Amino acid sequence: DIQMTQSPSTLSAAVGDRVTITCRASQIISSWLAWYQQKPGKAPNLLIYKASSLESGVPSRFSGSGSGTEFTLTISSLQPDDFATYYCQQYNSYSFTFGQGTKLEIK
Amino acid sequence: EVELVESGGGWVQPGGSLRLSCAASGFIFSDHYMDWVRQAPGKGLEWVGRTRDKANDYTTEYAASVKGRFTISRDDSKNSLYLQMNSLKTEDTAVYYCARAGFAGATTWGYFDLWGRGTLVTVSS
């Protein structure tokens, strides 16, 4: 299976900050990568697919980039609602696999 | 309203069986591939498996960790997805989410654009 590694595991930031989360794949996955946001006790919510395509209804402060094996999720100006855990997921091949998650905390 | 609602979770002893259901509404269920994803308490997300649509003979894919023990099926007439779980192990304890596969450009992809709220399965003696 393709291994997905996110960094950092935990990130402390303040409202208004620009933050970046990195996701690395153990092999080339082209642009077949998605990003999700999950809040405690809730289901994940799709933010980005195909590495950089913004899902409908997701605020434009979220953006994704990368291809091959290295990807980033950027939040341009953190809002209070953005403090959550973020997961990347590859869908280049079965079994689909997720990163271990990045918890974004309030500084 | 477009939604997925899981049911059937609960407590089961190791070696036991359980069947989860997922009721879909607000979209054409039969047009979509459907997946199960699970999350152990305090842990990350793990893809469990997928069923394709009728045009693709309802074929399935599974994670290695559940292959041979879990079976995914669907009933398009009832807008429902199922997960039959047999030979359950303590490590199968998790919240199980039903998820819809993303569809763009007339193609189904491997990301998930709609999720249910999940149902908790606890495997313990």
Short mmCIF file of C-alpha atoms in Angstrom, two decimals:
data_model
loop_
_atom_site.label_atom_id
_atom_site.label_comp_id
_atom_site.label_asym_id
_atom_site.label_seq_id
_atom_site.Cartn_x
_atom_site.Cartn_y
_atom_site.Cartn_z
CA ASP A 1 0.00 0.00 0.00
CA ILE A 2 1.04 3.60 -0.55
CA GLN A 3 2.05 5.26 2.71
CA MET A 4 1.01 8.87 3.32
CA THR A 5 2.97 10.97 5.81
CA GLN A 6 1.76 14.34 7.03
CA SER A 7 3.78 17.01 8.78
CA PRO A 8 3.55 18.46 11.27
CA SER A 9 1.38 16.21 13.44
CA THR A 10 0.31 19.22 15.49
CA LEU A 11 0.36 22.87 14.52
CA SER A 12 -0.34 25.84 16.79
CA ALA A 13 -1.41 29.04 15.06
CA ALA A 14 -3.42 32.20 15.63
CA VAL A 15 -6.45 33.61 13.89
CA GLY A 16 -5.28 35.42 10.77
CA ASP A 17 -2.12 33.32 10.33
CA ARG A 18 -1.17 31.64 7.06
CA VAL A 19 -0.53 27.93 7.63
CA THR A 20 0.76 25.11 5.47
CA ILE A 21 0.44 21.37 6.01
CA THR A 22 2.57 18.95 4.02
CA CYS A 23 1.70 15.45 2.83
CA ARG A 24 4.22 13.06 1.27
CA ALA A 25 3.42 9.86 -0.57
CA SER A 26 5.71 6.81 -0.53
CA GLN A 27 5.41 6.56 -4.31
CA ILE A 28 4.26 8.75 -7.18
CA ILE A 29 0.51 9.36 -7.13
CA SER A 30 0.30 12.00 -9.86
CA SER A 31 -2.35 14.48 -8.62
CA TRP A 32 -4.69 11.91 -7.12
CA LEU A 33 -4.81 13.47 -3.68
CA ALA A 34 -7.62 14.82 -1.52
CA TRP A 35 -7.71 16.86 1.68
CA TYR A 36 -10.36 16.64 4.41
CA GLN A 37 -11.19 18.61 7.54
CA GLN A 38 -12.57 16.81 10.58
CA LYS A 39 -13.93 18.35 13.78
CA PRO A 40 -14.34 16.36 17.01
CA GLY A 41 -17.29 13.97 16.89
CA LYS A 42 -18.06 14.81 13.28
CA ALA A 43 -17.50 13.14 9.92
CA PRO A 44 -14.68 14.35 7.68
CA ASN A 45 -15.52 17.05 5.13
CA LEU A 46 -13.93 17.18 1.66
CA LEU A 47 -11.93 20.37 1.01
CA ILE A 48 -9.70 19.66 -1.99
CA TYR A 49 -9.56 16.93 -4.65
CA LYS A 50 -7.15 16.25 -7.50
CA ALA A 51 -4.49 18.01 -5.40
CA SER A 52 -5.68 21.55 -6.13
CA SER A 53 -9.39 21.55 -7.04
CA LEU A 54 -11.54 23.29 -4.44
CA GLU A 55 -14.72 21.42 -3.53
CA SER A 56 -17.92 23.40 -4.05
CA GLY A 57 -18.85 25.46 -1.00
CA VAL A 58 -15.37 25.41 0.55
CA PRO A 59 -13.98 28.88 1.33
CA SER A 60 -11.33 30.18 -1.05
CA ARG A 61 -8.83 30.65 1.80
CA PHE A 62 -8.17 26.91 1.42
CA SER A 63 -5.85 25.88 -1.40
CA GLY A 64 -3.90 22.80 -2.39
CA SER A 65 -0.83 22.25 -4.51
CA GLY A 66 1.67 19.61 -5.51
CA SER A 67 2.02 16.54 -7.66
CA GLY A 68 4.04 13.36 -7.70
CA THR A 69 4.91 12.66 -4.09
CA GLU A 70 4.76 16.02 -2.29
CA PHE A 71 1.63 18.05 -1.60
CA THR A 72 0.58 21.00 0.52
CA LEU A 73 -2.63 22.36 1.97
CA THR A 74 -2.54 26.08 2.69
CA ILE A 75 -5.00 28.17 4.68
CA SER A 76 -4.33 31.78 3.75
CA SER A 77 -5.86 33.47 6.82
CA LEU A 78 -7.00 31.24 9.67
CA GLN A 79 -10.52 31.69 10.90
CA PRO A 80 -11.88 30.41 14.25
CA ASP A 81 -13.86 27.71 12.44
CA ASP A 82 -10.66 26.26 10.90
CA PHE A 83 -9.27 24.76 14.09
CA ALA A 84 -9.68 21.05 13.40
CA THR A 85 -7.76 17.98 12.23
CA TYR A 86 -6.76 17.73 8.57
CA TYR A 87 -6.15 14.53 6.60
CA CYS A 88 -4.68 13.90 3.18
CA GLN A 89 -5.75 10.83 1.17
CA GLN A 90 -4.34 9.22 -1.95
CA TYR A 91 -6.61 7.64 -4.52
CA ASN A 92 -4.02 6.70 -7.12
CA SER A 93 -4.51 3.02 -6.38
CA TYR A 94 -6.29 0.59 -4.07
CA SER A 95 -6.13 0.45 -1.12
CA PHE A 96 -6.86 4.12 -0.69
CA THR A 97 -4.80 5.45 2.21
CA PHE A 98 -4.88 8.46 4.50
CA GLY A 99 -2.20 10.43 6.26
CA GLN A 100 -2.11 10.23 10.05
CA GLY A 101 -3.64 13.68 10.44
CA THR A 102 -2.52 17.17 11.44
CA LYS A 103 -4.24 18.76 14.41
CA LEU A 104 -4.47 22.54 14.04
CA GLU A 105 -4.68 24.16 17.47
CA ILE A 106 -5.23 27.71 18.63
CA LYS A 107 -2.04 29.42 19.79
CA GLU B 1 -31.62 16.96 1.72
CA VAL B 2 -28.62 15.02 0.50
CA GLU B 3 -27.51 12.69 3.27
CA LEU B 4 -26.22 9.31 4.38
CA VAL B 5 -27.36 7.75 7.65
CA GLU B 6 -25.61 4.71 9.12
CA SER B 7 -27.15 2.26 11.56
CA GLY B 8 -26.50 -1.15 13.06
CA GLY B 9 -23.50 -0.44 15.25
CA GLY B 10 -23.14 -1.80 18.76
CA TRP B 11 -21.20 -4.13 21.00
CA VAL B 12 -20.11 -7.57 19.83
CA GLN B 13 -17.73 -10.18 21.19
CA PRO B 14 -14.56 -11.15 19.32
CA GLY B 15 -15.37 -13.71 16.64
CA GLY B 16 -18.90 -12.38 16.29
CA SER B 17 -20.74 -10.78 13.40
CA LEU B 18 -22.54 -7.51 12.77
CA ARG B 19 -24.27 -5.94 9.79
CA LEU B 20 -24.17 -2.20 9.23
CA SER B 21 -26.59 -0.32 7.01
CA CYS B 22 -26.39 3.06 5.33
CA ALA B 23 -29.52 4.80 4.03
CA ALA B 24 -29.02 7.34 1.26
CA SER B 25 -31.34 10.16 0.31
CA GLY B 26 -31.41 13.29 -1.81
CA PHE B 27 -29.38 11.94 -4.74
CA ILE B 28 -29.51 9.12 -7.31
CA PHE B 29 -27.91 6.39 -5.20
CA SER B 30 -27.70 3.88 -8.05
CA ASP B 31 -25.42 6.17 -10.04
CA HIS B 32 -22.68 6.20 -7.43
CA TYR B 33 -19.87 3.99 -6.18
CA MET B 34 -20.09 3.75 -2.39
CA ASP B 35 -17.44 3.15 0.26
CA TRP B 36 -16.96 2.38 3.93
CA VAL B 37 -14.28 4.18 5.95
CA ARG B 38 -13.56 3.59 9.62
CA GLN B 39 -11.87 5.44 12.45
CA ALA B 40 -10.65 3.73 15.62
CA PRO B 41 -11.13 5.79 18.81
CA GLY B 42 -8.64 8.66 18.86
CA LYS B 43 -6.99 7.44 15.63
CA GLY B 44 -6.91 8.35 11.96
CA LEU B 45 -9.05 7.30 9.01
CA GLU B 46 -8.84 3.88 7.35
CA TRP B 47 -10.52 2.96 4.08
CA VAL B 48 -12.43 -0.34 4.41
CA GLY B 49 -13.81 -1.02 0.96
CA ARG B 50 -15.93 -0.05 -2.03
CA THR B 51 -18.79 -1.27 -4.14
CA ARG B 52 -19.14 -0.12 -7.71
CA ASP B 53 -22.44 0.47 -9.50
CA LYS B 54 -24.67 -1.84 -11.56
CA ALA B 55 -22.92 -0.85 -14.79
CA ASN B 56 -19.77 -2.29 -13.27
CA ASP B 57 -21.49 -5.41 -11.95
CA TYR B 58 -21.42 -4.21 -8.34
CA THR B 59 -17.81 -5.35 -8.09
CA THR B 60 -16.01 -4.69 -4.83
CA GLU B 61 -12.59 -3.78 -3.43
CA TYR B 62 -11.38 -4.29 0.13
CA ALA B 63 -8.54 -3.28 2.39
CA ALA B 64 -6.21 -6.15 3.22
CA SER B 65 -7.10 -5.84 6.91
CA VAL B 66 -10.73 -6.85 6.28
CA LYS B 67 -10.57 -8.92 3.08
CA GLY B 68 -12.22 -12.30 3.56
CA ARG B 69 -14.05 -11.17 6.71
CA PHE B 70 -16.11 -8.18 5.54
CA THR B 71 -18.56 -8.03 2.63
CA ILE B 72 -19.98 -4.88 1.08
CA SER B 73 -23.31 -5.01 -0.74
CA ARG B 74 -26.01 -2.62 -1.87
CA ASP B 75 -29.70 -2.59 -2.69
CA ASP B 76 -30.37 0.19 -5.18
CA SER B 77 -34.14 -0.34 -4.89
CA LYS B 78 -33.84 0.65 -1.21
CA ASN B 79 -31.12 3.27 -1.66
CA SER B 80 -29.10 1.32 0.86
CA LEU B 81 -25.50 0.21 1.39
CA TYR B 82 -24.48 -2.62 3.71
CA LEU B 83 -21.36 -3.88 5.48
CA GLN B 84 -21.46 -7.47 6.71
CA MET B 85 -18.68 -7.96 9.25
CA ASN B 86 -17.73 -11.49 10.31
CA SER B 87 -14.94 -12.91 12.51
CA LEU B 88 -14.68 -9.57 14.24
CA LYS B 89 -11.49 -8.69 16.12
CA THR B 90 -10.86 -6.17 18.87
CA GLU B 91 -8.92 -4.06 16.35
CA ASP B 92 -12.11 -3.63 14.30
CA THR B 93 -13.47 -1.36 17.04
CA ALA B 94 -14.16 1.95 15.30
CA VAL B 95 -16.70 4.43 14.06
CA TYR B 96 -17.76 3.22 10.62
CA TYR B 97 -18.63 5.86 8.03
CA CYS B 98 -20.54 5.36 4.83
CA ALA B 99 -19.14 7.62 2.10
CA ARG B 100 -20.04 8.50 -1.48
CA ALA B 101 -17.30 8.37 -4.10
CA GLY B 102 -16.56 11.62 -5.86
CA PHE B 103 -17.80 11.97 -9.43
CA ALA B 104 -16.38 14.55 -11.81
CA GLY B 105 -15.92 14.73 -15.56
CA ALA B 106 -18.20 11.69 -16.06
CA THR B 107 -15.77 9.59 -14.05
CA THR B 108 -15.84 8.16 -10.55
CA TRP B 109 -12.80 8.89 -8.43
CA GLY B 110 -11.36 7.67 -5.17
CA TYR B 111 -12.11 10.63 -2.97
CA PHE B 112 -15.26 10.98 -0.88
CA ASP B 113 -17.58 13.94 -1.31
CA LEU B 114 -20.38 12.97 1.06
CA TRP B 115 -20.12 11.24 4.45
CA GLY B 116 -22.58 9.91 6.97
CA ARG B 117 -22.33 10.67 10.68
CA GLY B 118 -20.99 7.22 11.45
CA THR B 119 -21.97 4.30 13.67
CA LEU B 120 -19.79 2.93 16.48
CA VAL B 121 -18.80 -0.72 16.53
CA THR B 122 -17.20 -2.03 19.72
CA VAL B 123 -15.58 -5.46 19.68
CA SER B 124 -14.78 -6.58 23.21
CA SER B 125 -15.15 -9.52 25.53
#
